[in-house]
CSV table of C-alpha atoms in Angstrom, one decimal:
chain,number,residue,atom,x,y,z
A,1,UNK,CA,0.0,0.0,0.0
A,2,UNK,CA,1.4,3.4,-0.9
A,3,UNK,CA,2.4,5.9,1.7
A,4,UNK,CA,-0.7,8.0,2.2
A,5,UNK,CA,-1.3,11.5,3.4
A,6,UNK,CA,-4.7,12.6,4.8
A,7,UNK,CA,-5.4,16.3,3.9
A,8,UNK,CA,-7.5,18.2,6.4
A,9,UNK,CA,-8.8,21.5,5.1
A,10,UNK,CA,-11.8,23.9,5.2
A,11,UNK,CA,-14.3,23.0,2.4
A,12,UNK,CA,-13.8,26.5,1.1
A,13,UNK,CA,-10.1,25.9,0.4
A,14,UNK,CA,-10.7,23.4,-2.4
A,15,UNK,CA,-8.2,25.1,-4.7
A,16,UNK,CA,-5.4,24.6,-2.1
A,17,UNK,CA,-6.4,21.0,-1.6
A,18,UNK,CA,-6.3,20.5,-5.4
A,19,UNK,CA,-2.8,22.0,-5.6
A,20,UNK,CA,-1.5,20.0,-2.7
A,21,UNK,CA,-3.0,16.8,-4.1
A,22,UNK,CA,-1.3,17.4,-7.5
A,23,UNK,CA,2.1,17.9,-5.8
A,24,UNK,CA,1.6,14.8,-3.7
A,25,UNK,CA,0.6,12.8,-6.8
A,26,UNK,CA,3.7,13.9,-8.6
A,27,UNK,CA,5.7,12.5,-5.6
A,28,UNK,CA,3.8,9.2,-5.9
A,29,UNK,CA,2.2,9.7,-2.5
A,30,UNK,CA,-1.3,8.6,-1.9
A,31,UNK,CA,-3.9,11.2,-0.9
A,32,UNK,CA,-7.0,11.0,1.2
A,33,UNK,CA,-9.4,13.9,1.8
A,34,UNK,CA,-12.9,14.2,3.0
A,35,UNK,CA,-15.8,16.2,1.6
A,36,UNK,CA,-17.7,18.3,4.0
A,37,UNK,CA,-20.4,15.7,5.0
A,38,UNK,CA,-18.0,12.8,5.5
A,39,UNK,CA,-15.7,14.3,8.1
A,40,UNK,CA,-17.0,12.4,11.1
A,41,UNK,CA,-15.8,9.1,9.6
A,42,UNK,CA,-12.2,8.6,10.7
A,43,UNK,CA,-11.6,5.4,8.8
A,44,UNK,CA,-9.5,7.1,6.1
A,45,UNK,CA,-7.6,9.2,8.5
A,46,UNK,CA,-6.8,6.0,10.6
A,47,UNK,CA,-5.5,4.3,7.4
A,48,UNK,CA,-3.3,7.2,6.4
A,49,UNK,CA,0.4,7.5,7.4
A,50,UNK,CA,0.3,11.2,8.3
A,51,UNK,CA,-1.8,14.3,8.2
A,52,UNK,CA,-1.3,17.6,6.6
A,53,UNK,CA,-3.6,20.4,7.7
A,54,UNK,CA,-4.1,23.4,5.5
A,55,UNK,CA,-4.2,26.4,7.8
A,56,UNK,CA,-5.8,29.5,6.3
A,57,UNK,CA,-7.9,32.3,7.7
A,58,UNK,CA,-11.0,30.3,6.8
A,59,UNK,CA,-9.7,27.2,8.4
A,60,UNK,CA,-9.3,28.9,11.7
A,61,UNK,CA,-13.0,28.7,12.1
A,62,UNK,CA,-13.2,25.0,11.0
A,63,UNK,CA,-13.9,22.8,14.0
A,64,UNK,CA,-13.2,19.7,11.9
A,65,UNK,CA,-9.7,20.7,11.0
A,66,UNK,CA,-8.5,20.8,14.6
A,67,UNK,CA,-10.6,17.7,15.4
A,68,UNK,CA,-8.8,15.8,12.7
A,69,UNK,CA,-5.4,17.1,13.9
A,70,UNK,CA,-6.3,15.8,17.4
A,71,UNK,CA,-7.3,12.4,16.0
A,72,UNK,CA,-4.1,12.0,14.0
A,73,UNK,CA,-2.0,13.1,17.0
A,74,UNK,CA,-3.5,10.6,19.4
A,75,UNK,CA,-3.0,7.9,16.8
A,76,UNK,CA,0.7,9.0,16.8
A,77,UNK,CA,0.7,10.0,13.2
A,78,UNK,CA,2.9,12.9,12.1
A,79,UNK,CA,0.9,16.1,11.9
A,80,UNK,CA,2.1,19.0,9.9
A,81,UNK,CA,0.3,22.3,9.3
A,82,UNK,CA,0.8,24.1,6.0
A,83,UNK,CA,0.2,27.8,6.8
A,84,UNK,CA,-1.2,29.8,3.9
A,85,UNK,CA,-1.3,33.6,4.2
A,86,UNK,CA,-1.8,34.5,7.8
A,87,UNK,CA,1.1,37.0,7.6
A,88,UNK,CA,-0.6,39.7,9.7
A,89,UNK,CA,-1.8,37.6,12.6
A,90,UNK,CA,-0.1,35.1,14.8
A,91,UNK,CA,-1.2,31.5,14.9
A,92,UNK,CA,-3.4,30.4,17.8
A,93,UNK,CA,-1.6,28.9,20.7
A,94,UNK,CA,-2.5,25.3,19.8
A,95,UNK,CA,-1.4,25.7,16.2
A,96,UNK,CA,1.8,27.5,17.1
A,97,UNK,CA,2.8,24.6,19.3
A,98,UNK,CA,2.3,22.0,16.7
A,99,UNK,CA,4.7,21.5,13.6
A,100,UNK,CA,4.0,23.9,10.8
A,101,UNK,CA,5.6,25.1,7.6
A,102,UNK,CA,4.8,28.1,5.4
A,103,UNK,CA,3.3,27.5,2.0
A,104,UNK,CA,6.4,29.0,0.4
A,105,UNK,CA,8.5,26.2,2.0
A,106,UNK,CA,6.1,23.5,0.8
A,107,UNK,CA,8.5,22.0,-1.8
A,108,UNK,CA,11.2,21.5,0.8
A,109,UNK,CA,8.7,19.9,3.2
A,110,UNK,CA,7.5,17.6,0.4
A,111,UNK,CA,11.0,16.6,-0.4
A,112,UNK,CA,11.4,15.4,3.2
A,113,UNK,CA,8.0,13.7,3.0
A,114,UNK,CA,9.1,11.8,-0.1
A,115,UNK,CA,12.1,10.5,1.8
A,116,UNK,CA,9.9,9.3,4.6
A,117,UNK,CA,7.6,7.7,2.0
A,118,UNK,CA,10.5,6.0,0.4
A,119,UNK,CA,9.8,7.5,-3.0
A,120,UNK,CA,12.2,9.6,-5.2
A,121,UNK,CA,11.7,13.3,-4.7
A,122,UNK,CA,10.5,15.2,-7.8
A,123,UNK,CA,13.6,17.3,-8.2
A,124,UNK,CA,15.9,14.2,-8.1
A,125,UNK,CA,13.9,12.7,-10.9
A,126,UNK,CA,14.1,15.9,-12.9
A,127,UNK,CA,17.9,16.1,-12.4
A,128,UNK,CA,18.3,12.5,-13.5
A,129,UNK,CA,16.7,13.5,-16.8
B,1,UNK,CA,7.5,16.8,18.8
B,2,UNK,CA,9.7,14.9,21.2
B,3,UNK,CA,8.4,11.4,22.0
B,4,UNK,CA,6.4,11.3,25.3
B,5,UNK,CA,8.0,9.1,28.0
B,6,UNK,CA,5.4,7.2,29.9
B,7,UNK,CA,5.9,7.2,33.6
B,8,UNK,CA,5.7,4.1,35.8
B,9,UNK,CA,2.8,4.3,38.1
B,10,UNK,CA,2.2,2.2,41.3
B,11,UNK,CA,-1.2,0.6,41.3
B,12,UNK,CA,-3.5,2.3,43.8
B,13,UNK,CA,-4.9,0.4,46.7
B,14,UNK,CA,-8.1,-0.7,45.0
B,15,UNK,CA,-6.6,-1.7,41.6
B,16,UNK,CA,-5.8,0.4,38.5
B,17,UNK,CA,-7.4,3.8,38.4
B,18,UNK,CA,-10.3,4.6,36.1
B,19,UNK,CA,-9.2,7.8,34.5
B,20,UNK,CA,-11.7,10.3,33.1
B,21,UNK,CA,-10.1,13.0,30.9
B,22,UNK,CA,-12.0,16.3,31.4
B,23,UNK,CA,-11.8,18.8,28.5
B,24,UNK,CA,-12.7,22.3,29.3
B,25,UNK,CA,-11.9,26.0,28.5
B,26,UNK,CA,-9.7,27.9,31.0
B,27,UNK,CA,-12.6,30.3,31.6
B,28,UNK,CA,-14.7,27.4,32.9
B,29,UNK,CA,-12.1,26.1,35.3
B,30,UNK,CA,-14.3,26.5,38.4
B,31,UNK,CA,-17.2,24.5,36.9
B,32,UNK,CA,-14.7,22.0,35.6
B,33,UNK,CA,-13.2,21.6,39.1
B,34,UNK,CA,-16.7,21.0,40.6
B,35,UNK,CA,-17.3,18.4,37.9
B,36,UNK,CA,-14.0,16.8,38.6
B,37,UNK,CA,-14.9,16.5,42.3
B,38,UNK,CA,-18.1,14.7,41.4
B,39,UNK,CA,-16.3,12.4,39.0
B,40,UNK,CA,-13.8,11.6,41.8
B,41,UNK,CA,-16.7,10.9,44.2
B,42,UNK,CA,-17.8,8.2,41.9
B,43,UNK,CA,-14.4,6.5,42.2
B,44,UNK,CA,-12.7,7.7,39.1
B,45,UNK,CA,-9.5,9.7,38.8
B,46,UNK,CA,-10.2,13.0,36.9
B,47,UNK,CA,-7.5,14.2,34.5
B,48,UNK,CA,-7.6,17.9,33.9
B,49,UNK,CA,-5.1,19.9,31.9
B,50,UNK,CA,-4.9,22.7,34.5
B,51,UNK,CA,-4.2,20.5,37.5
B,52,UNK,CA,-2.2,17.7,35.8
B,53,UNK,CA,0.3,19.6,33.8
B,54,UNK,CA,3.5,21.1,35.3
B,55,UNK,CA,3.9,24.8,34.7
B,56,UNK,CA,5.9,25.7,31.6
B,57,UNK,CA,5.6,22.3,29.9
B,58,UNK,CA,4.5,22.1,26.3
B,59,UNK,CA,0.8,21.5,26.4
B,60,UNK,CA,0.1,19.1,23.6
B,61,UNK,CA,2.2,16.2,24.7
B,62,UNK,CA,0.7,16.4,28.2
B,63,UNK,CA,-2.8,16.4,26.7
B,64,UNK,CA,-2.0,13.4,24.6
B,65,UNK,CA,-0.6,11.6,27.6
B,66,UNK,CA,-3.9,12.2,29.4
B,67,UNK,CA,-5.9,11.0,26.4
B,68,UNK,CA,-3.8,7.8,26.1
B,69,UNK,CA,-4.1,7.0,29.8
B,70,UNK,CA,-7.9,7.7,30.2
B,71,UNK,CA,-10.7,5.2,30.0
B,72,UNK,CA,-13.2,7.8,28.8
B,73,UNK,CA,-13.4,11.5,28.2
B,74,UNK,CA,-15.8,14.2,29.2
B,75,UNK,CA,-16.1,17.4,27.2
B,76,UNK,CA,-17.5,20.4,29.0
B,77,UNK,CA,-19.2,22.5,26.3
B,78,UNK,CA,-20.2,26.1,27.3
B,79,UNK,CA,-20.4,29.4,25.5
B,80,UNK,CA,-16.7,29.9,26.4
B,81,UNK,CA,-15.5,26.5,25.1
B,82,UNK,CA,-17.8,25.7,22.1
B,83,UNK,CA,-15.4,27.6,19.8
B,84,UNK,CA,-12.2,26.6,21.6
B,85,UNK,CA,-9.6,24.9,19.4
B,86,UNK,CA,-8.4,23.0,22.4
B,87,UNK,CA,-11.8,21.4,23.0
B,88,UNK,CA,-12.1,20.3,19.3
B,89,UNK,CA,-8.5,19.0,19.4
B,90,UNK,CA,-9.2,17.0,22.6
B,91,UNK,CA,-12.5,15.7,21.2
B,92,UNK,CA,-10.6,14.5,18.1
B,93,UNK,CA,-7.9,12.9,20.1
B,94,UNK,CA,-10.3,10.9,22.2
B,95,UNK,CA,-12.5,9.9,19.3
B,96,UNK,CA,-9.5,9.0,17.2
B,97,UNK,CA,-8.7,6.3,19.7
B,98,UNK,CA,-12.3,5.2,20.0
B,99,UNK,CA,-12.7,6.3,23.6
B,100,UNK,CA,-16.1,6.8,25.1
B,101,UNK,CA,-16.8,10.5,24.9
B,102,UNK,CA,-19.6,12.4,26.7
B,103,UNK,CA,-20.2,16.0,25.9
B,104,UNK,CA,-21.8,17.9,28.8
B,105,UNK,CA,-23.5,21.0,27.5
B,106,UNK,CA,-24.4,24.1,29.4
B,107,UNK,CA,-26.0,27.1,27.7
B,108,UNK,CA,-25.0,25.9,24.2
B,109,UNK,CA,-27.0,24.2,21.4
B,110,UNK,CA,-25.3,20.8,20.9
B,111,UNK,CA,-25.3,21.5,17.2
B,112,UNK,CA,-22.6,24.2,17.8
B,113,UNK,CA,-19.9,21.6,18.4
B,114,UNK,CA,-20.2,19.8,15.1
B,115,UNK,CA,-17.7,16.9,15.7
B,116,UNK,CA,-19.8,16.0,18.8
B,117,UNK,CA,-23.2,16.3,17.3
B,118,UNK,CA,-23.7,12.6,16.9
B,119,UNK,CA,-22.7,11.7,20.4
B,120,UNK,CA,-25.1,11.0,23.3
B,121,UNK,CA,-24.8,14.2,25.2
B,122,UNK,CA,-25.8,15.3,28.7
B,123,UNK,CA,-27.1,18.6,29.9
B,124,UNK,CA,-25.2,19.9,32.9
B,125,UNK,CA,-28.4,20.2,34.9
B,126,UNK,CA,-29.0,16.5,34.4
B,127,UNK,CA,-25.5,15.4,35.5
B,128,UNK,CA,-26.8,12.9,38.0
B,129,UNK,CA,-27.7,10.4,35.3
B,130,UNK,CA,-24.2,10.6,33.7
B,131,UNK,CA,-22.6,10.1,37.2
B,132,UNK,CA,-24.6,7.0,37.9
B,133,UNK,CA,-23.7,5.5,34.5
B,134,UNK,CA,-20.1,6.4,35.3
B,135,UNK,CA,-20.3,4.6,38.6
B,136,UNK,CA,-21.6,1.5,36.9
B,137,UNK,CA,-18.7,1.6,34.3
B,138,UNK,CA,-16.2,1.9,37.0
B,139,UNK,CA,-17.6,-1.1,38.9
B,140,UNK,CA,-17.5,-3.1,35.7
B,141,UNK,CA,-13.9,-2.0,35.0
B,142,UNK,CA,-12.7,-3.1,38.5
B,143,UNK,CA,-14.3,-6.5,38.2
B,144,UNK,CA,-12.1,-7.3,35.1
Protein backbone atom coordinates (compact mmCIF):
# COMPACT_ATOMS: atom_id res chain seq x y z
CA UNK A 1 0.00 0.00 0.00
CA UNK A 2 1.44 3.38 -0.94
CA UNK A 3 2.39 5.91 1.69
CA UNK A 4 -0.74 8.01 2.17
CA UNK A 5 -1.29 11.53 3.43
CA UNK A 6 -4.66 12.63 4.78
CA UNK A 7 -5.38 16.28 3.95
CA UNK A 8 -7.47 18.22 6.44
CA UNK A 9 -8.82 21.51 5.14
CA UNK A 10 -11.76 23.86 5.20
CA UNK A 11 -14.26 22.97 2.44
CA UNK A 12 -13.77 26.50 1.08
CA UNK A 13 -10.08 25.88 0.42
CA UNK A 14 -10.73 23.37 -2.35
CA UNK A 15 -8.22 25.08 -4.67
CA UNK A 16 -5.42 24.63 -2.13
CA UNK A 17 -6.42 21.01 -1.61
CA UNK A 18 -6.28 20.47 -5.37
CA UNK A 19 -2.82 22.05 -5.57
CA UNK A 20 -1.47 19.98 -2.69
CA UNK A 21 -3.02 16.83 -4.15
CA UNK A 22 -1.27 17.45 -7.48
CA UNK A 23 2.07 17.92 -5.75
CA UNK A 24 1.63 14.76 -3.71
CA UNK A 25 0.56 12.80 -6.79
CA UNK A 26 3.74 13.90 -8.58
CA UNK A 27 5.71 12.52 -5.63
CA UNK A 28 3.80 9.22 -5.92
CA UNK A 29 2.23 9.69 -2.50
CA UNK A 30 -1.32 8.60 -1.91
CA UNK A 31 -3.88 11.21 -0.87
CA UNK A 32 -7.03 10.97 1.21
CA UNK A 33 -9.39 13.85 1.85
CA UNK A 34 -12.94 14.22 3.05
CA UNK A 35 -15.76 16.16 1.56
CA UNK A 36 -17.73 18.27 4.01
CA UNK A 37 -20.37 15.70 4.96
CA UNK A 38 -17.95 12.80 5.53
CA UNK A 39 -15.71 14.30 8.15
CA UNK A 40 -17.03 12.39 11.10
CA UNK A 41 -15.84 9.09 9.58
CA UNK A 42 -12.24 8.63 10.71
CA UNK A 43 -11.57 5.41 8.81
CA UNK A 44 -9.51 7.05 6.06
CA UNK A 45 -7.58 9.16 8.55
CA UNK A 46 -6.77 6.04 10.58
CA UNK A 47 -5.54 4.28 7.43
CA UNK A 48 -3.28 7.18 6.39
CA UNK A 49 0.37 7.48 7.39
CA UNK A 50 0.34 11.15 8.28
CA UNK A 51 -1.84 14.25 8.21
CA UNK A 52 -1.33 17.61 6.56
CA UNK A 53 -3.63 20.42 7.72
CA UNK A 54 -4.07 23.44 5.45
CA UNK A 55 -4.25 26.44 7.77
CA UNK A 56 -5.85 29.53 6.26
CA UNK A 57 -7.94 32.33 7.70
CA UNK A 58 -11.04 30.31 6.80
CA UNK A 59 -9.65 27.15 8.37
CA UNK A 60 -9.26 28.85 11.75
CA UNK A 61 -13.05 28.70 12.10
CA UNK A 62 -13.24 25.04 11.04
CA UNK A 63 -13.86 22.78 14.05
CA UNK A 64 -13.25 19.68 11.95
CA UNK A 65 -9.69 20.74 11.01
CA UNK A 66 -8.49 20.82 14.61
CA UNK A 67 -10.61 17.75 15.42
CA UNK A 68 -8.77 15.82 12.69
CA UNK A 69 -5.41 17.12 13.94
CA UNK A 70 -6.26 15.80 17.40
CA UNK A 71 -7.32 12.42 16.03
CA UNK A 72 -4.11 12.03 14.04
CA UNK A 73 -1.96 13.15 16.98
CA UNK A 74 -3.53 10.64 19.37
CA UNK A 75 -2.96 7.92 16.77
CA UNK A 76 0.73 8.96 16.79
CA UNK A 77 0.70 9.98 13.16
CA UNK A 78 2.91 12.91 12.10
CA UNK A 79 0.85 16.09 11.88
CA UNK A 80 2.11 19.04 9.86
CA UNK A 81 0.26 22.28 9.28
CA UNK A 82 0.85 24.12 6.01
CA UNK A 83 0.15 27.77 6.75
CA UNK A 84 -1.18 29.82 3.85
CA UNK A 85 -1.29 33.59 4.18
CA UNK A 86 -1.80 34.55 7.84
CA UNK A 87 1.11 36.98 7.58
CA UNK A 88 -0.57 39.66 9.68
CA UNK A 89 -1.75 37.58 12.58
CA UNK A 90 -0.06 35.05 14.85
CA UNK A 91 -1.17 31.45 14.87
CA UNK A 92 -3.44 30.43 17.75
CA UNK A 93 -1.57 28.89 20.68
CA UNK A 94 -2.46 25.29 19.80
CA UNK A 95 -1.38 25.67 16.19
CA UNK A 96 1.79 27.52 17.14
CA UNK A 97 2.81 24.60 19.34
CA UNK A 98 2.33 21.96 16.65
CA UNK A 99 4.65 21.48 13.65
CA UNK A 100 3.99 23.91 10.83
CA UNK A 101 5.58 25.12 7.61
CA UNK A 102 4.84 28.10 5.41
CA UNK A 103 3.30 27.52 1.98
CA UNK A 104 6.41 29.03 0.41
CA UNK A 105 8.50 26.23 1.97
CA UNK A 106 6.15 23.50 0.79
CA UNK A 107 8.50 21.98 -1.79
CA UNK A 108 11.21 21.53 0.83
CA UNK A 109 8.72 19.88 3.17
CA UNK A 110 7.46 17.61 0.40
CA UNK A 111 11.03 16.58 -0.37
CA UNK A 112 11.39 15.39 3.22
CA UNK A 113 7.99 13.72 3.02
CA UNK A 114 9.08 11.85 -0.10
CA UNK A 115 12.10 10.55 1.78
CA UNK A 116 9.85 9.32 4.58
CA UNK A 117 7.57 7.74 2.05
CA UNK A 118 10.51 5.98 0.41
CA UNK A 119 9.84 7.49 -2.98
CA UNK A 120 12.17 9.57 -5.16
CA UNK A 121 11.74 13.33 -4.70
CA UNK A 122 10.47 15.15 -7.84
CA UNK A 123 13.62 17.31 -8.18
CA UNK A 124 15.88 14.24 -8.07
CA UNK A 125 13.85 12.65 -10.86
CA UNK A 126 14.11 15.86 -12.93
CA UNK A 127 17.90 16.07 -12.36
CA UNK A 128 18.29 12.48 -13.46
CA UNK A 129 16.69 13.47 -16.77
CA UNK B 1 7.52 16.85 18.76
CA UNK B 2 9.68 14.93 21.20
CA UNK B 3 8.40 11.42 21.99
CA UNK B 4 6.45 11.30 25.25
CA UNK B 5 7.98 9.12 27.96
CA UNK B 6 5.39 7.17 29.86
CA UNK B 7 5.92 7.18 33.61
CA UNK B 8 5.70 4.09 35.78
CA UNK B 9 2.78 4.28 38.11
CA UNK B 10 2.21 2.21 41.26
CA UNK B 11 -1.19 0.57 41.35
CA UNK B 12 -3.53 2.32 43.80
CA UNK B 13 -4.88 0.37 46.73
CA UNK B 14 -8.09 -0.69 44.98
CA UNK B 15 -6.57 -1.69 41.62
CA UNK B 16 -5.84 0.38 38.51
CA UNK B 17 -7.36 3.83 38.42
CA UNK B 18 -10.31 4.57 36.14
CA UNK B 19 -9.19 7.78 34.53
CA UNK B 20 -11.65 10.32 33.12
CA UNK B 21 -10.12 13.01 30.91
CA UNK B 22 -11.96 16.29 31.43
CA UNK B 23 -11.76 18.76 28.55
CA UNK B 24 -12.73 22.34 29.32
CA UNK B 25 -11.89 25.96 28.53
CA UNK B 26 -9.74 27.88 31.01
CA UNK B 27 -12.62 30.28 31.58
CA UNK B 28 -14.74 27.36 32.87
CA UNK B 29 -12.11 26.07 35.33
CA UNK B 30 -14.35 26.51 38.41
CA UNK B 31 -17.22 24.54 36.86
CA UNK B 32 -14.71 21.97 35.62
CA UNK B 33 -13.21 21.60 39.11
CA UNK B 34 -16.66 20.95 40.58
CA UNK B 35 -17.33 18.40 37.85
CA UNK B 36 -13.97 16.78 38.63
CA UNK B 37 -14.91 16.49 42.30
CA UNK B 38 -18.15 14.73 41.40
CA UNK B 39 -16.32 12.39 39.03
CA UNK B 40 -13.81 11.62 41.77
CA UNK B 41 -16.66 10.90 44.22
CA UNK B 42 -17.83 8.16 41.87
CA UNK B 43 -14.44 6.46 42.24
CA UNK B 44 -12.69 7.75 39.12
CA UNK B 45 -9.49 9.74 38.77
CA UNK B 46 -10.19 12.96 36.86
CA UNK B 47 -7.47 14.21 34.53
CA UNK B 48 -7.59 17.95 33.93
CA UNK B 49 -5.06 19.90 31.93
CA UNK B 50 -4.87 22.70 34.50
CA UNK B 51 -4.17 20.48 37.49
CA UNK B 52 -2.21 17.74 35.85
CA UNK B 53 0.35 19.63 33.82
CA UNK B 54 3.48 21.11 35.33
CA UNK B 55 3.86 24.85 34.69
CA UNK B 56 5.93 25.72 31.60
CA UNK B 57 5.64 22.31 29.93
CA UNK B 58 4.50 22.10 26.31
CA UNK B 59 0.77 21.54 26.44
CA UNK B 60 0.05 19.15 23.56
CA UNK B 61 2.24 16.22 24.71
CA UNK B 62 0.70 16.40 28.17
CA UNK B 63 -2.81 16.39 26.75
CA UNK B 64 -2.02 13.39 24.57
CA UNK B 65 -0.60 11.58 27.59
CA UNK B 66 -3.89 12.16 29.41
CA UNK B 67 -5.93 10.95 26.43
CA UNK B 68 -3.80 7.82 26.06
CA UNK B 69 -4.15 7.05 29.76
CA UNK B 70 -7.88 7.67 30.16
CA UNK B 71 -10.70 5.16 30.00
CA UNK B 72 -13.16 7.83 28.82
CA UNK B 73 -13.41 11.54 28.19
CA UNK B 74 -15.85 14.24 29.21
CA UNK B 75 -16.08 17.43 27.17
CA UNK B 76 -17.54 20.43 29.01
CA UNK B 77 -19.20 22.54 26.31
CA UNK B 78 -20.22 26.06 27.32
CA UNK B 79 -20.42 29.39 25.50
CA UNK B 80 -16.73 29.86 26.45
CA UNK B 81 -15.55 26.49 25.14
CA UNK B 82 -17.76 25.71 22.13
CA UNK B 83 -15.41 27.61 19.81
CA UNK B 84 -12.18 26.59 21.58
CA UNK B 85 -9.59 24.90 19.39
CA UNK B 86 -8.36 22.95 22.43
CA UNK B 87 -11.79 21.40 22.96
CA UNK B 88 -12.07 20.34 19.29
CA UNK B 89 -8.51 18.98 19.43
CA UNK B 90 -9.16 16.97 22.61
CA UNK B 91 -12.46 15.71 21.23
CA UNK B 92 -10.65 14.53 18.09
CA UNK B 93 -7.87 12.92 20.11
CA UNK B 94 -10.33 10.93 22.20
CA UNK B 95 -12.55 9.90 19.28
CA UNK B 96 -9.54 8.99 17.16
CA UNK B 97 -8.75 6.29 19.72
CA UNK B 98 -12.35 5.17 19.97
CA UNK B 99 -12.67 6.28 23.61
CA UNK B 100 -16.13 6.77 25.10
CA UNK B 101 -16.76 10.52 24.91
CA UNK B 102 -19.57 12.36 26.70
CA UNK B 103 -20.18 16.02 25.86
CA UNK B 104 -21.76 17.90 28.75
CA UNK B 105 -23.54 20.96 27.45
CA UNK B 106 -24.42 24.10 29.38
CA UNK B 107 -25.97 27.10 27.67
CA UNK B 108 -25.00 25.86 24.21
CA UNK B 109 -26.98 24.25 21.43
CA UNK B 110 -25.33 20.83 20.89
CA UNK B 111 -25.27 21.54 17.16
CA UNK B 112 -22.62 24.22 17.81
CA UNK B 113 -19.95 21.57 18.39
CA UNK B 114 -20.24 19.76 15.09
CA UNK B 115 -17.73 16.94 15.72
CA UNK B 116 -19.77 15.97 18.81
CA UNK B 117 -23.24 16.33 17.33
CA UNK B 118 -23.69 12.56 16.87
CA UNK B 119 -22.70 11.68 20.44
CA UNK B 120 -25.10 10.98 23.28
CA UNK B 121 -24.85 14.22 25.22
CA UNK B 122 -25.79 15.35 28.69
CA UNK B 123 -27.15 18.64 29.91
CA UNK B 124 -25.17 19.90 32.90
CA UNK B 125 -28.42 20.20 34.86
CA UNK B 126 -28.96 16.45 34.40
CA UNK B 127 -25.49 15.41 35.47
CA UNK B 128 -26.76 12.86 37.98
CA UNK B 129 -27.73 10.38 35.27
CA UNK B 130 -24.24 10.56 33.75
CA UNK B 131 -22.62 10.09 37.17
CA UNK B 132 -24.64 6.97 37.93
CA UNK B 133 -23.73 5.51 34.55
CA UNK B 134 -20.10 6.38 35.27
CA UNK B 135 -20.26 4.60 38.62
CA UNK B 136 -21.57 1.47 36.85
CA UNK B 137 -18.74 1.61 34.28
CA UNK B 138 -16.15 1.92 37.04
CA UNK B 139 -17.57 -1.09 38.91
CA UNK B 140 -17.47 -3.12 35.68
CA UNK B 141 -13.89 -1.98 35.02
CA UNK B 142 -12.73 -3.08 38.46
CA UNK B 143 -14.34 -6.50 38.16
CA UNK B 144 -12.14 -7.34 35.14
